[in-house]
PDB file of C-alpha atoms and ligand atoms in Angstrom:
ATOM      1  CA  MET A 105       0.000   0.000   0.000  1.00  0.00           C
ATOM      2  CA  LYS A 106       1.456   3.329  -1.016  1.00  0.00           C
ATOM      3  CA  ILE A 107      -0.174   5.980   1.122  1.00  0.00           C
ATOM      4  CA  GLU A 108       0.589   8.975  -1.101  1.00  0.00           C
ATOM      5  CA  THR A 109      -1.478   7.589  -3.953  1.00  0.00           C
ATOM      6  CA  ILE A 110      -4.694   7.181  -1.978  1.00  0.00           C
ATOM      7  CA  MET A 111      -7.246   9.932  -2.530  1.00  0.00           C
ATOM      8  CA  PRO A 112     -10.281   9.835  -0.268  1.00  0.00           C
ATOM      9  CA  ALA A 113     -13.509   9.561  -2.213  1.00  0.00           C
ATOM     10  CA  ASP A 114     -16.013  12.386  -1.944  1.00  0.00           C
ATOM     11  CA  ILE A 115     -16.141  13.006   1.812  1.00  0.00           C
ATOM     12  CA  ALA A 116     -19.472  12.533   3.551  1.00  0.00           C
ATOM     13  CA  ARG A 117     -21.104  15.761   4.685  1.00  0.00           C
ATOM     14  CA  GLN A 118     -21.420  16.066   8.457  1.00  0.00           C
ATOM     15  CA  HIS A 119     -24.358  17.800  10.111  1.00  0.00           C
ATOM     16  CA  LEU A 120     -24.595  18.845  13.734  1.00  0.00           C
ATOM     17  CA  HIS A 121     -28.255  19.414  14.436  1.00  0.00           C
ATOM     18  CA  GLN A 122     -29.236  21.277  17.604  1.00  0.00           C
ATOM     19  CA  VAL A 123     -26.142  19.832  19.262  1.00  0.00           C
ATOM     20  CA  ARG A 124     -25.583  21.122  22.783  1.00  0.00           C
ATOM     21  CA  PHE A 125     -23.285  20.300  25.655  1.00  0.00           C
ATOM     22  CA  GLU A 126     -23.943  20.851  29.326  1.00  0.00           C
ATOM     23  CA  HIS A 127     -21.878  20.065  32.379  1.00  0.00           C
ATOM     24  CA  ARG A 128     -23.152  20.351  35.935  1.00  0.00           C
ATOM     25  CA  GLY A 129     -25.910  22.700  34.890  1.00  0.00           C
ATOM     26  CA  HIS A 130     -23.618  24.930  32.818  1.00  0.00           C
ATOM     27  CA  HIS A 131     -24.649  25.376  29.197  1.00  0.00           C
ATOM     28  CA  LEU A 132     -21.220  25.231  27.599  1.00  0.00           C
ATOM     29  CA  LEU A 133     -22.406  24.774  24.030  1.00  0.00           C
ATOM     30  CA  LEU A 134     -25.824  26.185  23.185  1.00  0.00           C
ATOM     31  CA  PRO A 135     -27.940  24.353  20.585  1.00  0.00           C
ATOM     32  CA  THR A 136     -25.837  24.492  17.453  1.00  0.00           C
ATOM     33  CA  ASN A 137     -26.522  23.772  13.801  1.00  0.00           C
ATOM     34  CA  VAL A 138     -23.368  23.424  11.728  1.00  0.00           C
ATOM     35  CA  SER A 139     -22.399  21.464   8.620  1.00  0.00           C
ATOM     36  CA  PHE A 140     -18.994  20.488   7.303  1.00  0.00           C
ATOM     37  CA  SER A 141     -18.666  19.466   3.671  1.00  0.00           C
ATOM     38  CA  GLY A 142     -16.179  18.916   0.867  1.00  0.00           C
ATOM     39  CA  CYS A 143     -12.468  19.063   1.581  1.00  0.00           C
ATOM     40  CA  ARG A 144     -12.579  22.615   2.907  1.00  0.00           C
ATOM     41  CA  ARG A 145     -10.231  24.029   5.508  1.00  0.00           C
ATOM     42  CA  THR A 146     -12.491  25.347   8.266  1.00  0.00           C
ATOM     43  CA  LEU A 147     -10.772  27.363  10.971  1.00  0.00           C
ATOM     44  CA  ILE A 148     -12.706  27.746  14.191  1.00  0.00           C
ATOM     45  CA  MET A 149     -11.973  31.043  15.881  1.00  0.00           C
ATOM     46  CA  GLY A 150     -13.177  32.857  18.966  1.00  0.00           C
ATOM     47  CA  PRO A 151     -11.912  34.015  22.332  1.00  0.00           C
ATOM     48  CA  ASN A 152     -10.848  31.758  25.218  1.00  0.00           C
ATOM     49  CA  GLY A 153     -13.670  29.612  26.522  1.00  0.00           C
ATOM     50  CA  ALA A 154     -15.890  30.224  23.485  1.00  0.00           C
ATOM     51  CA  GLY A 155     -16.432  26.479  23.032  1.00  0.00           C
ATOM     52  CA  LYS A 156     -14.143  25.863  20.054  1.00  0.00           C
ATOM     53  CA  SER A 157     -12.500  22.696  21.390  1.00  0.00           C
ATOM     54  CA  LEU A 158     -15.837  21.449  22.658  1.00  0.00           C
ATOM     55  CA  LEU A 159     -17.421  21.793  19.234  1.00  0.00           C
ATOM     56  CA  MET A 160     -14.512  20.000  17.616  1.00  0.00           C
ATOM     57  CA  ARG A 161     -14.496  17.163  20.160  1.00  0.00           C
ATOM     58  CA  LEU A 162     -18.224  16.710  19.682  1.00  0.00           C
ATOM     59  CA  ALA A 163     -17.816  16.642  15.885  1.00  0.00           C
ATOM     60  CA  HIS A 164     -14.973  14.115  16.179  1.00  0.00           C
ATOM     61  CA  GLY A 165     -16.989  11.931  18.541  1.00  0.00           C
ATOM     62  CA  LEU A 166     -14.741  12.305  21.579  1.00  0.00           C
ATOM     63  CA  LEU A 167     -17.619  13.830  23.547  1.00  0.00           C
ATOM     64  CA  ARG A 168     -21.241  12.812  23.564  1.00  0.00           C
ATOM     65  CA  PRO A 169     -23.674  15.701  23.071  1.00  0.00           C
ATOM     66  CA  SER A 170     -26.137  16.439  25.892  1.00  0.00           C
ATOM     67  CA  GLY A 171     -28.779  16.939  23.223  1.00  0.00           C
ATOM     68  CA  GLY A 172     -29.275  17.109  19.467  1.00  0.00           C
ATOM     69  CA  HIS A 173     -27.672  14.742  17.032  1.00  0.00           C
ATOM     70  CA  ILE A 174     -24.774  14.374  14.638  1.00  0.00           C
ATOM     71  CA  ARG A 175     -25.475  12.896  11.239  1.00  0.00           C
ATOM     72  CA  TRP A 176     -23.251  11.880   8.344  1.00  0.00           C
ATOM     73  CA  GLU A 177     -24.628  11.911   4.805  1.00  0.00           C
ATOM     74  CA  GLY A 178     -23.163   8.537   3.915  1.00  0.00           C
ATOM     75  CA  ALA A 179     -20.650   6.361   5.701  1.00  0.00           C
ATOM     76  CA  PRO A 180     -18.698   8.142   8.462  1.00  0.00           C
ATOM     77  CA  PRO A 181     -15.211   8.686   7.037  1.00  0.00           C
ATOM     78  CA  VAL A 182     -11.839   7.919   8.599  1.00  0.00           C
ATOM     79  CA  GLN A 183     -10.991  10.732  11.008  1.00  0.00           C
ATOM     80  CA  ALA A 184      -7.872  11.734  12.916  1.00  0.00           C
ATOM     81  CA  MET A 185      -7.204  14.408  15.504  1.00  0.00           C
ATOM     82  CA  VAL A 186      -4.043  16.307  16.396  1.00  0.00           C
ATOM     83  CA  PHE A 187      -3.936  17.982  19.799  1.00  0.00           C
ATOM     84  CA  GLN A 188      -2.143  21.055  21.082  1.00  0.00           C
ATOM     85  CA  ARG A 189       0.138  18.786  23.121  1.00  0.00           C
ATOM     86  CA  PRO A 190       0.511  15.510  21.248  1.00  0.00           C
ATOM     87  CA  VAL A 191       0.311  12.308  23.248  1.00  0.00           C
ATOM     88  CA  LEU A 192       3.258  10.213  22.097  1.00  0.00           C
ATOM     89  CA  LEU A 193       4.364   6.762  23.177  1.00  0.00           C
ATOM     90  CA  ARG A 194       7.523   6.349  25.241  1.00  0.00           C
ATOM     91  CA  ARG A 195       9.310   4.939  22.186  1.00  0.00           C
ATOM     92  CA  SER A 196      11.371   6.251  19.293  1.00  0.00           C
ATOM     93  CA  ALA A 197       9.793   8.514  16.682  1.00  0.00           C
ATOM     94  CA  LEU A 198       9.954   5.613  14.221  1.00  0.00           C
ATOM     95  CA  ASP A 199       8.351   3.164  16.647  1.00  0.00           C
ATOM     96  CA  ASN A 200       5.507   5.597  17.326  1.00  0.00           C
ATOM     97  CA  LEU A 201       4.662   5.287  13.647  1.00  0.00           C
ATOM     98  CA  THR A 202       5.231   1.538  13.185  1.00  0.00           C
ATOM     99  CA  TYR A 203       2.931   1.029  16.180  1.00  0.00           C
ATOM    100  CA  VAL A 204       0.092   2.816  14.364  1.00  0.00           C
ATOM    101  CA  LEU A 205       0.686   0.661  11.306  1.00  0.00           C
ATOM    102  CA  ALA A 206       0.654  -2.490  13.441  1.00  0.00           C
ATOM    103  CA  VAL A 207      -2.691  -1.448  14.931  1.00  0.00           C
ATOM    104  CA  GLN A 208      -3.937  -0.943  11.377  1.00  0.00           C
ATOM    105  CA  ARG A 209      -2.746  -4.489  10.582  1.00  0.00           C
ATOM    106  CA  VAL A 210      -0.310  -3.355   7.916  1.00  0.00           C
ATOM    107  CA  PRO A 211       1.958  -6.362   7.215  1.00  0.00           C
ATOM    108  CA  ARG A 212       5.075  -6.236   9.370  1.00  0.00           C
ATOM    109  CA  ALA A 213       7.405  -6.233   6.343  1.00  0.00           C
ATOM    110  CA  GLN A 214       5.904  -2.962   5.075  1.00  0.00           C
ATOM    111  CA  ARG A 215       5.733  -1.013   8.330  1.00  0.00           C
ATOM    112  CA  LYS A 216       9.259   0.327   8.567  1.00  0.00           C
ATOM    113  CA  ALA A 217       9.369   1.611   4.989  1.00  0.00           C
ATOM    114  CA  GLN A 218       6.000   3.328   5.346  1.00  0.00           C
ATOM    115  CA  ALA A 219       6.939   4.859   8.676  1.00  0.00           C
ATOM    116  CA  LEU A 220      10.263   6.126   7.316  1.00  0.00           C
ATOM    117  CA  ASN A 221       8.445   7.549   4.331  1.00  0.00           C
ATOM    118  CA  ALA A 222       6.107   9.511   6.620  1.00  0.00           C
ATOM    119  CA  LEU A 223       9.025  10.723   8.759  1.00  0.00           C
ATOM    120  CA  GLU A 224      10.773  11.888   5.594  1.00  0.00           C
ATOM    121  CA  ARG A 225       7.671  13.722   4.384  1.00  0.00           C
ATOM    122  CA  PHE A 226       7.428  15.653   7.642  1.00  0.00           C
ATOM    123  CA  GLY A 227      11.147  16.431   7.827  1.00  0.00           C
ATOM    124  CA  LEU A 228      11.860  14.023  10.675  1.00  0.00           C
ATOM    125  CA  ALA A 229      13.965  11.342   8.977  1.00  0.00           C
ATOM    126  CA  ALA A 230      17.101  12.309  10.900  1.00  0.00           C
ATOM    127  CA  LEU A 231      15.240  11.933  14.194  1.00  0.00           C
ATOM    128  CA  ALA A 232      13.801   8.474  13.528  1.00  0.00           C
ATOM    129  CA  LYS A 233      15.674   6.799  16.387  1.00  0.00           C
ATOM    130  CA  ARG A 234      15.217   9.608  18.903  1.00  0.00           C
ATOM    131  CA  PRO A 235      12.800   9.032  21.801  1.00  0.00           C
ATOM    132  CA  ALA A 236       9.603  10.774  20.769  1.00  0.00           C
ATOM    133  CA  ARG A 237       9.119  12.464  24.114  1.00  0.00           C
ATOM    134  CA  VAL A 238      12.442  14.319  23.985  1.00  0.00           C
ATOM    135  CA  LEU A 239      11.652  15.904  20.620  1.00  0.00           C
ATOM    136  CA  SER A 240      11.012  19.642  20.604  1.00  0.00           C
ATOM    137  CA  GLY A 241       7.432  20.908  20.630  1.00  0.00           C
ATOM    138  CA  GLY A 242       7.492  21.548  16.881  1.00  0.00           C
ATOM    139  CA  GLU A 243       9.049  18.158  16.140  1.00  0.00           C
ATOM    140  CA  GLN A 244       6.486  16.399  18.324  1.00  0.00           C
ATOM    141  CA  GLN A 245       3.718  18.187  16.487  1.00  0.00           C
ATOM    142  CA  ARG A 246       5.121  17.097  13.139  1.00  0.00           C
ATOM    143  CA  LEU A 247       5.401  13.535  14.448  1.00  0.00           C
ATOM    144  CA  ALA A 248       1.737  13.697  15.466  1.00  0.00           C
ATOM    145  CA  LEU A 249       0.943  14.881  11.936  1.00  0.00           C
ATOM    146  CA  ALA A 250       3.033  12.081  10.424  1.00  0.00           C
ATOM    147  CA  ARG A 251       1.096   9.615  12.586  1.00  0.00           C
ATOM    148  CA  ALA A 252      -2.190  11.090  11.386  1.00  0.00           C
ATOM    149  CA  TRP A 253      -0.895  10.913   7.795  1.00  0.00           C
ATOM    150  CA  LEU A 254      -0.488   7.149   8.106  1.00  0.00           C
ATOM    151  CA  LEU A 255      -4.192   6.860   8.880  1.00  0.00           C
ATOM    152  CA  ASN A 256      -4.981   8.539   5.550  1.00  0.00           C
ATOM    153  CA  PRO A 257      -7.904  10.399   7.145  1.00  0.00           C
ATOM    154  CA  SER A 258     -10.683  11.999   5.140  1.00  0.00           C
ATOM    155  CA  VAL A 259     -11.254  14.420   8.003  1.00  0.00           C
ATOM    156  CA  LEU A 260      -8.472  15.861  10.143  1.00  0.00           C
ATOM    157  CA  PHE A 261      -9.280  17.774  13.329  1.00  0.00           C
ATOM    158  CA  LEU A 262      -6.540  19.945  14.804  1.00  0.00           C
ATOM    159  CA  ASP A 263      -6.894  21.664  18.172  1.00  0.00           C
ATOM    160  CA  GLU A 264      -4.584  24.691  18.330  1.00  0.00           C
ATOM    161  CA  PRO A 265      -1.712  22.725  16.820  1.00  0.00           C
ATOM    162  CA  THR A 266       0.621  25.733  16.588  1.00  0.00           C
ATOM    163  CA  SER A 267      -0.148  27.678  19.745  1.00  0.00           C
ATOM    164  CA  ALA A 268       3.158  26.884  21.481  1.00  0.00           C
ATOM    165  CA  LEU A 269       5.443  26.961  18.437  1.00  0.00           C
ATOM    166  CA  ASP A 270       7.975  29.405  16.978  1.00  0.00           C
ATOM    167  CA  PRO A 271       7.427  30.872  13.492  1.00  0.00           C
ATOM    168  CA  ALA A 272       9.496  28.231  11.646  1.00  0.00           C
ATOM    169  CA  ALA A 273       7.698  25.398  13.427  1.00  0.00           C
ATOM    170  CA  ILE A 274       4.344  27.072  12.740  1.00  0.00           C
ATOM    171  CA  LYS A 275       5.203  27.192   9.049  1.00  0.00           C
ATOM    172  CA  ALA A 276       6.153  23.507   9.077  1.00  0.00           C
ATOM    173  CA  VAL A 277       2.803  22.599  10.647  1.00  0.00           C
ATOM    174  CA  GLU A 278       0.906  24.827   8.202  1.00  0.00           C
ATOM    175  CA  ASP A 279       2.743  23.190   5.280  1.00  0.00           C
ATOM    176  CA  ALA A 280       1.742  19.813   6.685  1.00  0.00           C
ATOM    177  CA  VAL A 281      -1.890  20.895   7.003  1.00  0.00           C
ATOM    178  CA  ASN A 282      -1.787  22.008   3.385  1.00  0.00           C
ATOM    179  CA  ALA A 283      -0.285  18.652   2.374  1.00  0.00           C
ATOM    180  CA  PHE A 284      -3.312  16.947   3.920  1.00  0.00           C
ATOM    181  CA  HIS A 285      -5.587  19.416   2.171  1.00  0.00           C
ATOM    182  CA  GLN A 286      -3.917  18.754  -1.182  1.00  0.00           C
ATOM    183  CA  GLN A 287      -4.488  15.039  -0.841  1.00  0.00           C
ATOM    184  CA  GLY A 288      -8.189  15.758  -0.350  1.00  0.00           C
ATOM    185  CA  THR A 289      -8.578  15.789   3.436  1.00  0.00           C
ATOM    186  CA  ARG A 290     -11.179  17.988   5.122  1.00  0.00           C
ATOM    187  CA  ILE A 291      -9.486  20.185   7.722  1.00  0.00           C
ATOM    188  CA  ILE A 292     -11.237  21.433  10.852  1.00  0.00           C
ATOM    189  CA  MET A 293      -8.873  23.371  13.080  1.00  0.00           C
ATOM    190  CA  THR A 294      -9.009  25.801  15.988  1.00  0.00           C
ATOM    191  CA  THR A 295      -6.685  28.771  16.220  1.00  0.00           C
ATOM    192  CA  HIS A 296      -6.352  32.147  17.911  1.00  0.00           C
ATOM    193  CA  ASP A 297      -4.098  33.423  15.180  1.00  0.00           C
ATOM    194  CA  LEU A 298      -5.882  35.766  12.779  1.00  0.00           C
ATOM    195  CA  HIS A 299      -2.974  35.716  10.336  1.00  0.00           C
ATOM    196  CA  GLN A 300      -2.986  31.954  10.326  1.00  0.00           C
ATOM    197  CA  ALA A 301      -6.697  31.940   9.557  1.00  0.00           C
ATOM    198  CA  ARG A 302      -6.132  34.312   6.635  1.00  0.00           C
ATOM    199  CA  ARG A 303      -3.338  32.082   5.344  1.00  0.00           C
ATOM    200  CA  LEU A 304      -5.036  28.719   5.750  1.00  0.00           C
ATOM    201  CA  ALA A 305      -8.789  28.965   5.941  1.00  0.00           C
ATOM    202  CA  ASP A 306     -11.327  28.480   3.189  1.00  0.00           C
ATOM    203  CA  GLU A 307     -13.969  29.389   5.751  1.00  0.00           C
ATOM    204  CA  VAL A 308     -14.055  30.700   9.306  1.00  0.00           C
ATOM    205  CA  LEU A 309     -16.424  29.445  11.948  1.00  0.00           C
ATOM    206  CA  PHE A 310     -16.636  32.082  14.675  1.00  0.00           C
ATOM    207  CA  MET A 311     -17.762  31.242  18.208  1.00  0.00           C
ATOM    208  CA  HIS A 312     -18.482  33.275  21.302  1.00  0.00           C
ATOM    209  CA  GLY A 313     -20.035  32.310  24.625  1.00  0.00           C
ATOM    210  CA  GLY A 314     -20.822  28.731  23.620  1.00  0.00           C
ATOM    211  CA  GLN A 315     -22.517  29.798  20.393  1.00  0.00           C
ATOM    212  CA  VAL A 316     -21.594  29.640  16.733  1.00  0.00           C
ATOM    213  CA  LEU A 317     -22.201  33.180  15.519  1.00  0.00           C
ATOM    214  CA  GLU A 318     -20.966  32.769  11.978  1.00  0.00           C
ATOM    215  CA  GLN A 319     -19.625  30.340   9.381  1.00  0.00           C
ATOM    216  CA  SER A 320     -18.417  32.332   6.390  1.00  0.00           C
ATOM    217  CA  PRO A 321     -15.881  32.242   3.574  1.00  0.00           C
ATOM    218  CA  THR A 322     -12.617  33.661   4.928  1.00  0.00           C
ATOM    219  CA  GLU A 323     -12.594  36.857   2.874  1.00  0.00           C
ATOM    220  CA  HIS A 324     -16.159  37.598   3.849  1.00  0.00           C
ATOM    221  CA  PHE A 325     -15.431  36.997   7.516  1.00  0.00           C
ATOM    222  CA  PHE A 326     -12.546  39.448   7.587  1.00  0.00           C
ATOM    223  CA  GLU A 327     -14.119  42.089   5.341  1.00  0.00           C
ATOM    224  CA  ALA A 328     -17.677  42.007   6.602  1.00  0.00           C
ATOM    225  CA  PRO A 329     -17.856  40.109   9.891  1.00  0.00           C
ATOM    226  CA  GLY A 330     -21.404  39.116  10.698  1.00  0.00           C
ATOM    227  CA  SER A 331     -21.551  40.165  14.344  1.00  0.00           C
ATOM    228  CA  PRO A 332     -20.226  42.919  16.623  1.00  0.00           C
ATOM    229  CA  GLN A 333     -18.367  40.205  18.538  1.00  0.00           C
ATOM    230  CA  ALA A 334     -16.555  39.030  15.405  1.00  0.00           C
ATOM    231  CA  SER A 335     -15.658  42.635  14.510  1.00  0.00           C
ATOM    232  CA  ALA A 336     -14.272  43.185  17.991  1.00  0.00           C
ATOM    233  CA  PHE A 337     -12.357  39.887  17.829  1.00  0.00           C
ATOM    234  CA  ILE A 338     -10.734  40.870  14.527  1.00  0.00           C
ATOM    235  CA  ARG A 339      -9.754  44.234  16.048  1.00  0.00           C
ATOM    236  CA  GLY A 340      -8.213  42.349  18.994  1.00  0.00           C
ATOM    237  CA  GLU A 341     -10.731  43.819  21.402  1.00  0.00           C
ATOM    238  CA  LEU A 342     -12.739  40.750  22.372  1.00  0.00           C
ATOM    239  CA  VAL A 343     -10.892  38.962  25.143  1.00  0.00           C
ATOM    240  CA  TRP A 344     -13.651  36.490  26.172  1.00  0.00           C
TER     241      TRP A 344
HETATM  242  N1  ATP B  65     -15.292  17.937  28.947  1.00  0.00           N
HETATM  243  C1  ATP B  65     -15.670  19.064  29.567  1.00  0.00           C
HETATM  244  N2  ATP B  65     -16.406  19.010  30.711  1.00  0.00           N
HETATM  245  C2  ATP B  65     -16.784  20.128  31.337  1.00  0.00           C
HETATM  246  N3  ATP B  65     -16.495  21.375  30.920  1.00  0.00           N
HETATM  247  C3  ATP B  65     -15.785  21.498  29.812  1.00  0.00           C
HETATM  248  C4  ATP B  65     -15.328  20.355  29.070  1.00  0.00           C
HETATM  249  N4  ATP B  65     -14.622  20.807  28.010  1.00  0.00           N
HETATM  250  C5  ATP B  65     -14.643  22.152  28.081  1.00  0.00           C
HETATM  251  N5  ATP B  65     -15.331  22.579  29.156  1.00  0.00           N
HETATM  252  C6  ATP B  65     -15.606  23.985  29.497  1.00  0.00           C
HETATM  253  O1  ATP B  65     -16.310  24.522  28.383  1.00  0.00           O
HETATM  254  C7  ATP B  65     -15.924  25.859  28.113  1.00  0.00           C
HETATM  255  C8  ATP B  65     -15.444  25.961  26.678  1.00  0.00           C
HETATM  256  O2  ATP B  65     -14.225  25.229  26.585  1.00  0.00           O
HETATM  257  P1  ATP B  65     -13.396  25.050  25.244  1.00  0.00           P
HETATM  258  O3  ATP B  65     -12.174  24.280  25.602  1.00  0.00           O
HETATM  259  O4  ATP B  65     -14.268  24.511  24.195  1.00  0.00           O
HETATM  260  O5  ATP B  65     -13.039  26.560  24.905  1.00  0.00           O
HETATM  261  P2  ATP B  65     -12.135  27.115  23.729  1.00  0.00           P
HETATM  262  O6  ATP B  65     -12.974  28.045  22.917  1.00  0.00           O
HETATM  263  O7  ATP B  65     -11.486  25.986  22.994  1.00  0.00           O
HETATM  264  O8  ATP B  65     -11.108  27.966  24.581  1.00  0.00           O
HETATM  265  P3  ATP B  65      -9.524  28.203  24.463  1.00  0.00           P
HETATM  266  O9  ATP B  65      -9.344  29.140  23.326  1.00  0.00           O
HETATM  267  O10 ATP B  65      -9.195  28.837  25.759  1.00  0.00           O
HETATM  268  O11 ATP B  65      -8.868  26.867  24.255  1.00  0.00           O
HETATM  269  C9  ATP B  65     -14.845  26.190  29.123  1.00  0.00           C
HETATM  270  O12 ATP B  65     -15.464  26.930  30.162  1.00  0.00           O
HETATM  271  C10 ATP B  65     -14.356  24.838  29.613  1.00  0.00           C
HETATM  272  O13 ATP B  65     -13.926  24.912  30.954  1.00  0.00           O
END
């Protein structure tokens, strides 16, 4: 199996219908209707505590909604998620990847070559033998992306993957996100970085106070934001 040649078929549309999330009487996500379709790059923006991660975890299936339902138009596609702080095994970078391939039942004889290929693609070939947990933040993030790459996901969720990284590492992660996009993966990603959203997003989903206030094409969002909160956020005046 040569991973680079696989293009996901048309990706099932995902609908969140009246999805809400409550915890101990707190309404953390108010009833929300959102759809994700095609292989768009959707960047979820909004101030701290707006509910961005919650929405993404609900969409990915890591959290169960308190109400409403999530529906796929067609078979649910393969999904992967990359977190702000990747959880890596206490093994070498290479072994973190061969492990994923073993779980996927890739024949043993093919695992090393595929893992090395992914390390190479994400600029980590020289670090193959290094313990994953001593890699720098940016290297760990790229390893998490390489691991996701091996799953060949149709939908990739990323929760603030660049928030703790320097500019060069941010660029490396953004290049990786674009590599996924170019192979036809739907991207759903949270960020606080307005410049990053301008660079990466096809559309922006803006949240505030547990509500989705807007889901617009990127240019539209920045030129004519649909709410006073979004305008204030773009001006850097909306703190929470
Ligand atoms: N699993 C959970 N159980 C209970 N409360 C939660 C859970 N996840 C998030 N929350 C709460 O929900 C609110 C929204 O959290 P969320 O992490 O979605 O915000 P966010 O928009 O991603 O913020 P930030 O930009 O600071 O990461 C917060 O008040 C948080 O404490």
